[in-house]
Short mmCIF file of C-alpha atoms in Angstrom, two decimals:
data_model
loop_
_atom_site.label_atom_id
_atom_site.label_comp_id
_atom_site.label_asym_id
_atom_site.label_seq_id
_atom_site.Cartn_x
_atom_site.Cartn_y
_atom_site.Cartn_z
CA MET A 1 0.00 0.00 0.00
CA ARG A 2 2.78 2.34 0.94
CA LEU A 3 4.72 1.35 -2.16
CA LEU A 4 1.66 2.08 -4.30
CA GLY A 5 1.36 5.47 -2.63
CA LEU A 6 4.98 6.23 -3.45
CA VAL A 7 4.51 5.23 -7.08
CA VAL A 8 1.38 7.36 -7.38
CA LEU A 9 3.28 10.23 -5.76
CA LEU A 10 6.10 9.78 -8.29
CA VAL A 11 3.77 9.73 -11.29
CA LEU A 12 1.69 12.61 -10.01
CA GLY A 13 4.74 14.63 -9.06
CA LEU A 14 6.50 14.16 -12.37
CA GLY A 15 3.27 14.58 -14.34
CA LEU A 16 2.29 17.80 -12.61
CA GLU A 17 5.81 19.12 -12.63
CA THR A 18 6.12 18.71 -16.38
CA THR A 19 2.73 20.19 -17.24
CA VAL A 20 1.95 22.79 -14.58
CA SER A 21 5.33 24.35 -15.19
CA LEU A 22 4.01 25.44 -18.59
CA TYR A 23 1.84 27.96 -16.78
CA LEU A 24 4.18 28.98 -13.95
CA PRO A 25 7.15 31.33 -13.90
CA ALA A 26 9.45 28.53 -12.68
CA VAL A 27 9.53 24.75 -12.59
CA PRO A 28 8.48 23.44 -9.16
CA ASP A 29 10.38 20.33 -8.04
CA LEU A 30 7.47 18.28 -6.75
CA LEU A 31 9.63 15.16 -6.50
CA LEU A 32 11.94 17.07 -4.20
CA VAL A 33 8.90 17.98 -2.08
CA ALA A 34 7.98 14.29 -1.86
CA VAL A 35 11.55 13.29 -1.01
CA ALA A 36 11.85 15.99 1.66
CA LEU A 37 8.59 15.08 3.37
CA GLU A 38 9.41 11.37 3.16
CA ALA A 39 12.76 12.06 4.80
CA LEU A 40 11.19 14.31 7.40
CA PHE A 41 8.78 11.60 8.55
CA TYR A 42 10.78 8.42 7.95
CA GLY A 43 14.40 9.33 8.46
CA PRO A 44 17.64 9.54 6.46
CA ARG A 45 17.75 6.05 4.99
CA GLN A 46 14.20 6.23 3.65
CA GLY A 47 14.83 9.77 2.42
CA ALA A 48 17.98 8.73 0.61
CA VAL A 49 16.35 5.67 -1.01
CA ILE A 50 13.31 7.59 -2.22
CA GLY A 51 15.60 10.38 -3.36
CA LEU A 52 17.69 7.91 -5.33
CA LEU A 53 14.68 6.27 -6.99
CA TYR A 54 12.78 9.45 -7.76
CA GLY A 55 15.92 11.17 -8.99
CA LEU A 56 16.78 8.25 -11.22
CA ILE A 57 13.33 8.16 -12.80
CA GLU A 58 13.53 11.91 -13.31
CA ASP A 59 16.94 11.51 -14.95
CA ILE A 60 15.63 8.79 -17.24
CA TYR A 61 12.74 11.03 -18.16
CA LEU A 62 15.19 13.78 -19.04
CA GLY A 63 17.38 11.35 -20.95
CA ARG A 64 20.77 12.93 -20.29
CA TYR A 65 23.18 13.21 -17.36
CA ILE A 66 21.49 10.22 -15.78
CA GLY A 67 22.41 10.14 -12.11
CA LEU A 68 22.64 13.88 -11.66
CA ASN A 69 19.22 14.35 -10.06
CA ALA A 70 19.48 10.97 -8.37
CA LEU A 71 22.70 12.02 -6.67
CA VAL A 72 21.30 15.35 -5.59
CA LYS A 73 18.02 13.99 -4.27
CA THR A 74 19.76 11.16 -2.45
CA LEU A 75 21.97 13.60 -0.59
CA VAL A 76 19.11 16.00 0.16
CA GLY A 77 16.87 13.14 1.28
CA TYR A 78 19.57 11.90 3.58
CA GLY A 79 20.31 15.36 4.92
CA ILE A 80 16.71 16.18 5.76
CA GLY A 81 16.16 12.71 7.19
CA TRP A 82 19.12 13.31 9.44
CA GLY A 83 17.09 16.07 11.10
CA GLU A 84 14.07 13.80 11.56
CA ASN A 85 14.44 13.53 15.33
CA ARG A 86 15.70 17.06 15.75
CA ILE A 87 12.73 18.92 14.20
CA TYR A 88 9.34 19.60 15.82
CA ARG A 89 7.09 18.70 12.95
CA ASP A 90 3.81 19.96 14.43
CA ASN A 91 4.35 23.46 13.14
CA LEU A 92 3.26 24.58 9.68
CA LEU A 93 6.41 26.65 9.34
CA VAL A 94 8.40 23.41 9.33
CA PRO A 95 7.49 22.28 5.79
CA VAL A 96 8.07 25.80 4.51
CA LEU A 97 11.50 26.12 6.09
CA VAL A 98 12.44 22.53 5.21
CA LEU A 99 11.51 23.04 1.57
CA VAL A 100 13.28 26.38 1.30
CA THR A 101 16.40 24.78 2.75
CA ALA A 102 16.00 21.63 0.65
CA THR A 103 15.49 23.63 -2.56
CA LEU A 104 18.52 25.82 -1.92
CA ALA A 105 20.65 22.81 -0.98
CA ALA A 106 19.44 20.74 -3.92
CA ASN A 107 20.14 23.52 -6.40
CA LEU A 108 23.55 24.21 -4.91
CA LEU A 109 24.43 20.53 -5.11
CA TRP A 110 22.97 20.29 -8.58
CA LEU A 111 25.12 23.22 -9.75
CA LEU A 112 28.25 21.66 -8.24
CA VAL A 113 27.59 18.25 -9.77
CA ALA A 114 26.50 19.81 -13.04
CA LEU A 115 29.84 21.62 -13.21
CA LEU A 116 31.63 18.34 -12.47
CA VAL A 117 29.85 16.48 -15.26
CA GLY A 118 30.36 19.26 -17.77
CA TRP A 119 26.93 20.88 -17.96
CA SER A 120 27.06 24.40 -19.38
CA LEU A 121 25.21 26.60 -16.90
CA PRO A 122 22.97 29.60 -17.57
CA PRO A 123 23.91 33.04 -16.15
CA ALA A 124 23.89 33.39 -12.35
CA GLY A 125 20.98 35.84 -12.40
CA VAL A 126 18.77 33.38 -14.22
CA ILE A 127 19.75 30.61 -11.82
CA TRP A 128 18.98 32.73 -8.76
CA ARG A 129 15.60 33.80 -10.07
CA GLN A 130 14.71 30.22 -10.89
CA VAL A 131 15.92 28.94 -7.50
CA LEU A 132 14.00 31.55 -5.52
CA TRP A 133 10.81 30.95 -7.47
CA GLN A 134 11.25 27.22 -7.07
CA ALA A 135 11.79 27.57 -3.31
CA GLY A 136 8.53 29.50 -3.07
CA LEU A 137 6.56 27.08 -5.22
CA ASN A 138 7.98 24.06 -3.42
CA SER A 139 7.10 25.58 -0.03
CA VAL A 140 3.53 26.19 -1.14
CA ALA A 141 3.28 22.65 -2.47
CA ALA A 142 4.69 21.30 0.80
CA LEU A 143 2.15 23.31 2.81
CA VAL A 144 -0.66 21.84 0.72
CA VAL A 145 0.38 18.20 1.10
CA TYR A 146 1.84 18.42 4.60
CA PRO A 147 -1.41 17.57 6.46
CA ALA A 148 -1.92 14.50 4.23
CA ALA A 149 1.71 13.44 4.72
CA TRP A 150 1.22 13.92 8.46
CA ARG A 151 -1.80 11.63 8.49
CA ALA A 152 -0.16 9.07 6.17
CA ALA A 153 2.79 8.88 8.54
CA GLY A 154 0.33 7.96 11.31
CA ARG A 155 1.03 11.05 13.39
CA PRO A 156 -1.67 12.05 15.86
CA MET B 1 33.59 -4.22 9.59
CA GLY B 2 30.39 -2.99 11.22
CA VAL B 3 27.03 -2.75 9.48
CA HIS B 4 27.08 1.00 9.77
CA ARG B 5 30.46 1.30 8.08
CA ARG B 6 29.43 -1.13 5.32
CA ARG B 7 26.31 0.94 4.74
CA ILE B 8 28.33 4.14 4.42
CA ILE B 9 30.69 2.54 1.95
CA TRP B 10 27.74 1.21 -0.04
CA TRP B 11 26.18 4.66 -0.22
CA LEU B 12 29.49 6.21 -1.20
CA VAL B 13 29.82 3.69 -4.01
CA VAL B 14 26.30 4.49 -5.14
CA LEU B 15 26.97 8.23 -5.13
CA VAL B 16 30.24 7.93 -7.00
CA GLY B 17 28.54 5.54 -9.41
CA LEU B 18 25.80 8.11 -10.02
CA LEU B 19 28.38 10.80 -10.60
CA LEU B 20 30.23 8.67 -13.15
CA LEU B 21 26.94 7.68 -14.79
CA ALA B 22 25.93 11.30 -15.11
CA ARG B 23 29.26 12.12 -16.67
CA ALA B 24 28.98 9.20 -19.04
CA THR B 25 25.50 10.11 -20.15
CA ALA B 26 26.21 13.70 -21.13
CA ALA B 27 25.20 12.47 -24.58
CA PRO B 28 22.18 10.14 -24.72
CA LEU B 29 23.17 6.47 -24.56
CA PRO B 30 21.47 3.93 -26.87
CA GLY B 31 19.84 1.92 -24.06
CA VAL B 32 18.55 4.96 -22.27
CA GLY B 33 16.19 5.90 -25.07
CA PHE B 34 14.15 2.78 -24.45
CA LEU B 35 13.81 3.53 -20.73
CA GLN B 36 13.01 7.14 -21.47
CA ARG B 37 10.24 6.10 -23.87
CA LEU B 38 8.84 3.83 -21.17
CA VAL B 39 8.67 6.68 -18.68
CA TYR B 40 7.19 8.96 -21.33
CA GLU B 41 4.49 6.44 -22.16
CA ALA B 42 3.70 5.94 -18.48
CA MET B 43 3.42 9.67 -17.93
CA ALA B 44 1.56 10.53 -21.11
CA PRO B 45 -2.08 10.00 -19.96
CA LEU B 46 -1.54 11.94 -16.78
CA GLN B 47 0.29 14.69 -18.61
CA ARG B 48 -2.49 14.98 -21.16
CA GLY B 49 -5.12 15.17 -18.41
CA THR B 50 -3.11 17.62 -16.37
CA ALA B 51 -2.38 19.74 -19.41
CA VAL B 52 -6.10 19.98 -20.22
CA ALA B 53 -6.98 20.84 -16.60
CA ALA B 54 -4.11 23.30 -16.33
CA GLY B 55 -5.22 24.80 -19.63
CA TRP B 56 -8.73 25.36 -18.24
CA ILE B 57 -7.31 26.96 -15.13
CA ALA B 58 -4.97 29.09 -17.20
CA ASP B 59 -7.88 30.10 -19.44
CA ALA B 60 -10.01 31.00 -16.44
CA SER B 61 -7.24 32.97 -14.79
CA GLY B 62 -6.41 34.44 -18.19
CA ALA B 63 -10.02 35.56 -18.55
CA PHE B 64 -9.85 37.13 -15.10
CA THR B 65 -6.56 38.82 -15.98
CA ALA B 66 -8.01 39.92 -19.30
CA TYR B 67 -11.03 41.35 -17.50
CA ARG B 68 -8.75 43.24 -15.12
CA GLU B 69 -6.65 44.45 -18.03
CA LEU B 70 -9.79 45.52 -19.85
CA GLN B 71 -10.91 47.39 -16.77
CA GLN B 72 -7.55 49.15 -16.52
CA GLU B 73 -7.58 49.84 -20.23
CA ASN B 74 -11.10 51.19 -19.92
CA GLU B 75 -10.07 53.52 -17.12
CA ALA B 76 -7.05 54.67 -19.10
CA LEU B 77 -9.23 55.29 -22.16
CA GLN B 78 -11.77 57.21 -20.08
CA THR B 79 -8.97 59.41 -18.79
CA GLN B 80 -7.70 59.83 -22.33
CA ILE B 81 -11.18 60.76 -23.53
CA ARG B 82 -11.48 63.39 -20.81
CA GLU B 83 -8.07 64.79 -21.73
CA LEU B 84 -8.93 64.78 -25.43
CA LEU B 85 -12.27 66.46 -24.76
CA ALA B 86 -10.47 69.17 -22.81
CA GLU B 87 -7.90 69.48 -25.58
CA ASN B 88 -10.66 69.50 -28.16
CA SER B 89 -12.40 72.27 -26.29
CA VAL B 90 -9.21 74.33 -26.34
CA MET B 91 -8.75 73.62 -30.05
CA THR B 92 -12.35 74.63 -30.75
CA GLU B 93 -11.71 77.80 -28.83
CA TYR B 94 -8.64 78.51 -30.97
CA ARG B 95 -10.56 77.70 -34.15
CA LEU B 96 -13.39 80.05 -33.24
CA GLU B 97 -10.96 82.73 -32.20
CA ASN B 98 -9.19 82.27 -35.50
CA LEU B 99 -12.48 82.66 -37.36
CA ARG B 100 -13.37 85.78 -35.43
CA LEU B 101 -9.96 87.29 -35.99
CA ARG B 102 -10.11 86.48 -39.70
CA GLN B 103 -13.52 88.10 -39.87
CA MET B 104 -12.23 91.13 -38.02
CA LEU B 105 -9.19 91.32 -40.26
CA GLY B 106 -11.40 91.19 -43.32
CA PHE B 107 -13.59 93.89 -41.88
CA LYS B 108 -10.59 96.00 -40.97
CA GLU B 109 -9.25 95.70 -44.51
CA ALA B 110 -12.61 96.65 -45.92
CA ALA B 111 -12.96 99.60 -43.57
CA LYS B 112 -9.46 100.84 -44.27
CA GLY B 113 -9.65 104.44 -45.39
CA ASN B 114 -13.01 105.05 -43.73
CA TYR B 115 -12.07 104.38 -40.13
CA ASP B 116 -8.97 104.09 -38.02
CA LEU B 117 -9.67 100.82 -36.24
CA LEU B 118 -7.85 99.50 -33.22
CA ALA B 119 -8.40 95.86 -32.35
CA ALA B 120 -8.98 95.20 -28.67
CA LYS B 121 -9.71 92.19 -26.54
CA VAL B 122 -12.54 92.10 -24.04
CA VAL B 123 -10.88 91.32 -20.73
CA ALA B 124 -13.75 91.84 -18.34
CA ARG B 125 -17.48 92.31 -18.15
CA SER B 126 -19.53 94.26 -15.74
CA PRO B 127 -20.64 92.08 -12.86
CA SER B 128 -24.18 93.25 -13.53
CA ALA B 129 -26.61 90.71 -14.92
CA TRP B 130 -27.39 93.05 -17.79
CA ASN B 131 -23.87 93.18 -19.13
CA LEU B 132 -24.03 96.89 -19.71
CA SER B 133 -20.32 97.50 -19.84
CA LEU B 134 -17.09 95.78 -20.80
CA VAL B 135 -13.42 96.37 -20.18
CA LEU B 136 -10.94 96.31 -23.05
CA ASP B 137 -7.21 95.65 -22.94
CA ARG B 138 -6.44 98.92 -24.71
CA GLY B 139 -6.22 102.37 -23.21
CA LYS B 140 -4.70 105.82 -23.60
CA ALA B 141 -1.36 104.26 -24.48
CA ASP B 142 -2.99 102.86 -27.61
CA GLY B 143 -4.72 106.05 -28.59
CA VAL B 144 -8.07 105.24 -27.02
CA SER B 145 -10.02 108.14 -25.55
CA PRO B 146 -13.51 108.50 -24.08
CA ASP B 147 -16.55 108.61 -26.35
CA GLN B 148 -15.08 106.63 -29.23
CA ALA B 149 -17.28 104.16 -31.05
CA VAL B 150 -16.69 100.48 -30.42
CA ILE B 151 -17.73 98.04 -33.13
CA THR B 152 -17.38 94.50 -34.38
CA ALA B 153 -17.55 93.22 -37.93
CA GLU B 154 -21.28 92.71 -37.35
CA GLY B 155 -22.09 96.16 -36.11
CA LEU B 156 -21.98 98.84 -33.44
CA VAL B 157 -21.34 97.72 -29.86
CA GLY B 158 -21.20 100.89 -27.82
CA ARG B 159 -18.83 103.69 -26.93
CA THR B 160 -15.83 104.03 -24.70
CA GLY B 161 -16.39 105.44 -21.22
CA THR B 162 -13.63 105.74 -18.66
CA VAL B 163 -10.24 105.19 -20.24
CA GLY B 164 -7.17 104.17 -18.30
CA GLU B 165 -3.58 103.92 -19.46
CA ASN B 166 -4.00 100.34 -20.70
CA THR B 167 -7.70 99.66 -20.31
CA ALA B 168 -10.92 101.17 -21.47
CA GLU B 169 -14.50 100.82 -20.35
CA VAL B 170 -17.12 100.27 -23.05
CA ARG B 171 -20.71 101.33 -22.44
CA LEU B 172 -22.89 98.99 -24.45
CA LEU B 173 -25.73 100.09 -26.70
CA THR B 174 -28.14 98.34 -24.36
CA ASP B 175 -27.24 100.84 -21.65
CA PRO B 176 -30.15 103.37 -21.69
CA GLU B 177 -27.66 106.13 -21.09
CA VAL B 178 -25.95 105.47 -24.40
CA ALA B 179 -27.83 107.24 -27.16
CA VAL B 180 -26.82 107.02 -30.82
CA ALA B 181 -27.84 109.41 -33.53
CA ALA B 182 -29.11 107.04 -36.20
CA MET B 183 -31.22 106.70 -39.31
CA VAL B 184 -33.04 104.07 -41.25
CA GLN B 185 -30.63 103.15 -43.99
CA VAL B 186 -33.11 102.91 -46.88
CA SER B 187 -35.45 105.78 -46.11
CA ARG B 188 -32.88 107.96 -44.30
CA VAL B 189 -35.45 108.65 -41.56
CA PRO B 190 -33.47 110.00 -38.59
CA GLY B 191 -33.95 109.11 -34.95
CA VAL B 192 -32.20 108.29 -31.71
CA VAL B 193 -31.32 104.72 -30.82
CA GLN B 194 -31.05 103.77 -27.16
CA GLY B 195 -31.18 100.68 -25.01
CA ARG B 196 -34.51 99.29 -23.84
CA GLN B 197 -34.88 99.06 -20.11
CA ASP B 198 -36.71 95.75 -20.17
CA GLY B 199 -33.52 93.69 -20.14
CA SER B 200 -34.35 92.10 -23.51
CA GLY B 201 -31.01 93.13 -25.02
CA ARG B 202 -32.86 95.04 -27.75
CA LEU B 203 -32.72 98.70 -28.71
CA GLU B 204 -35.37 101.20 -29.67
CA MET B 205 -35.35 104.04 -32.14
CA ILE B 206 -37.47 106.79 -30.66
CA HIS B 207 -39.16 109.98 -31.81
CA LEU B 208 -40.12 108.73 -35.28
CA PRO B 209 -43.02 110.59 -36.97
CA HIS B 210 -46.10 108.33 -36.97
CA ASP B 211 -46.19 108.35 -40.76
CA ALA B 212 -42.49 107.76 -41.30
CA PRO B 213 -41.65 105.01 -43.82
CA VAL B 214 -40.23 102.65 -41.21
CA ARG B 215 -40.77 98.92 -41.63
CA PRO B 216 -39.56 95.72 -40.03
CA GLN B 217 -36.36 94.19 -41.48
CA GLN B 218 -34.99 97.61 -42.39
CA THR B 219 -31.44 98.30 -41.34
CA VAL B 220 -30.58 101.12 -38.97
CA VAL B 221 -27.17 102.80 -39.18
CA SER B 222 -25.49 105.64 -37.32
CA SER B 223 -26.10 109.05 -38.86
CA GLY B 224 -22.92 110.69 -37.60
CA TRP B 225 -24.81 113.52 -35.94
CA GLY B 226 -23.60 114.33 -32.46
CA GLY B 227 -19.98 113.58 -33.24
CA VAL B 228 -19.45 110.45 -31.15
CA PHE B 229 -20.35 107.79 -33.71
CA PRO B 230 -19.13 108.10 -37.29
CA PRO B 231 -21.85 107.83 -39.93
CA GLY B 232 -22.73 104.56 -41.62
CA LEU B 233 -22.01 102.14 -38.75
CA ARG B 234 -24.50 99.28 -38.80
CA ILE B 235 -26.55 99.16 -35.63
CA GLY B 236 -29.31 96.60 -36.12
CA TYR B 237 -32.51 95.78 -37.95
CA ILE B 238 -36.07 96.75 -37.13
CA ILE B 239 -38.19 93.92 -35.83
CA GLU B 240 -41.29 95.86 -34.86
CA VAL B 241 -42.75 99.38 -35.10
CA VAL B 242 -45.00 100.47 -32.24
CA PRO B 243 -46.84 103.79 -31.60
CA GLU B 244 -45.75 105.93 -28.73
CA PRO B 245 -48.34 106.72 -25.97
CA ASN B 246 -48.99 110.26 -27.25
CA GLY B 247 -50.17 108.85 -30.58
CA LEU B 248 -48.17 111.38 -32.58
CA MET B 249 -44.93 109.52 -32.70
CA GLU B 250 -43.85 105.94 -33.03
CA LYS B 251 -40.79 103.91 -32.18
CA ALA B 252 -38.99 101.00 -33.79
CA ILE B 253 -37.75 98.04 -31.81
CA ILE B 254 -34.31 97.04 -33.05
CA GLN B 255 -32.35 93.85 -32.82
CA PRO B 256 -28.65 94.77 -32.72
CA PHE B 257 -26.46 93.09 -35.33
CA ALA B 258 -23.65 92.54 -32.85
CA ASP B 259 -24.24 89.86 -30.26
CA LEU B 260 -23.64 92.01 -27.20
CA ASN B 261 -23.68 89.03 -24.86
CA ARG B 262 -20.81 87.27 -26.62
CA LEU B 263 -18.13 89.79 -27.30
CA GLU B 264 -14.50 88.75 -27.18
CA GLU B 265 -12.71 90.95 -29.69
CA VAL B 266 -13.84 94.39 -30.82
CA PHE B 267 -12.55 97.43 -32.68
CA VAL B 268 -12.25 100.89 -31.25
CA VAL B 269 -12.90 103.49 -33.93
CA ARG B 270 -10.25 106.10 -33.26
CA ARG B 271 -11.58 108.51 -35.82
#
């Protein structure tokens, strides 16, 4: 059941991400939202595994630099999961702050790895604008799904 | 080696493997295309559905935005219309002024030789409801002196009263105290034209013999007697002839040619 939920989340996330972005000023990373919340409720190992799988599927979808998103999401999933027992999750600011941090970290990592694998990057201004927009969109998405994630994780 | 350490090494291998894979797949690999197509096919129905729904939402929000834009555009256009109307009003004013000045110029050219005309602008009116006097922007400095005739291209307006250095008062024909020695142009019947006291803006030519050949529509001009008004200035036309109370005389009611309520530019006849 949980596995089915994760698959649905993957398909929905990727599907929405690739279509809704047509109408938004930036591309939200809904898979990152899923990975971050998974890590927040289930810990670093679960976060890293889901990050690896979601990232890999995303990479396959993109068709090039396979492993780039997988690497980034694995590390972010692990990092957020590491804070699982250190964060009071019963505050709505938590998903917002977690996603802002996760988005900034993921993009920073992505830029570093992208440089390592030879990706030619756009100008810094464009990157910053995209990252800030994405942080906002991801936070909003996290706020929307946070109550459901809370209930799914069996929290009171 | 502990489980924890083995796990760390395993993860490190995975991460390094991912890094190498990413580097190796900078250009699409042959096998990847198949996997990519699989993911594409799996995503396609959802993407189509989402795209349609997102399109509806975008259309709806677009309609809202368009409505707001239309509202803003409407407000901007309303403002523009108001500005253009104001501008148009100014332009109309200029056009009419231009017409009047052209008319005056034509009249001045035609009157050259007969009269020494000085163009003047009406700068003030009497605060009285009857508009019995005006103030011109010309005075002694321009050669204006009291008791000079004031006319327009249409006809006689009045005579100058008090004259300052740069201004001059004009007593209008409708002022009962302004009397003009006049005559009926066709029959040469003489009389005195003065303002009626009924506030109608009309004049009357008094002391006409009861059998004088005076008829409606006849033109009345100044006769030149008395010295203030030169002869031949058009005053108005007769609209009615009525007997005076004594039965021996009659008077003609005259509609002035010049519109005394709408004077903006006039001529002072200096000689």
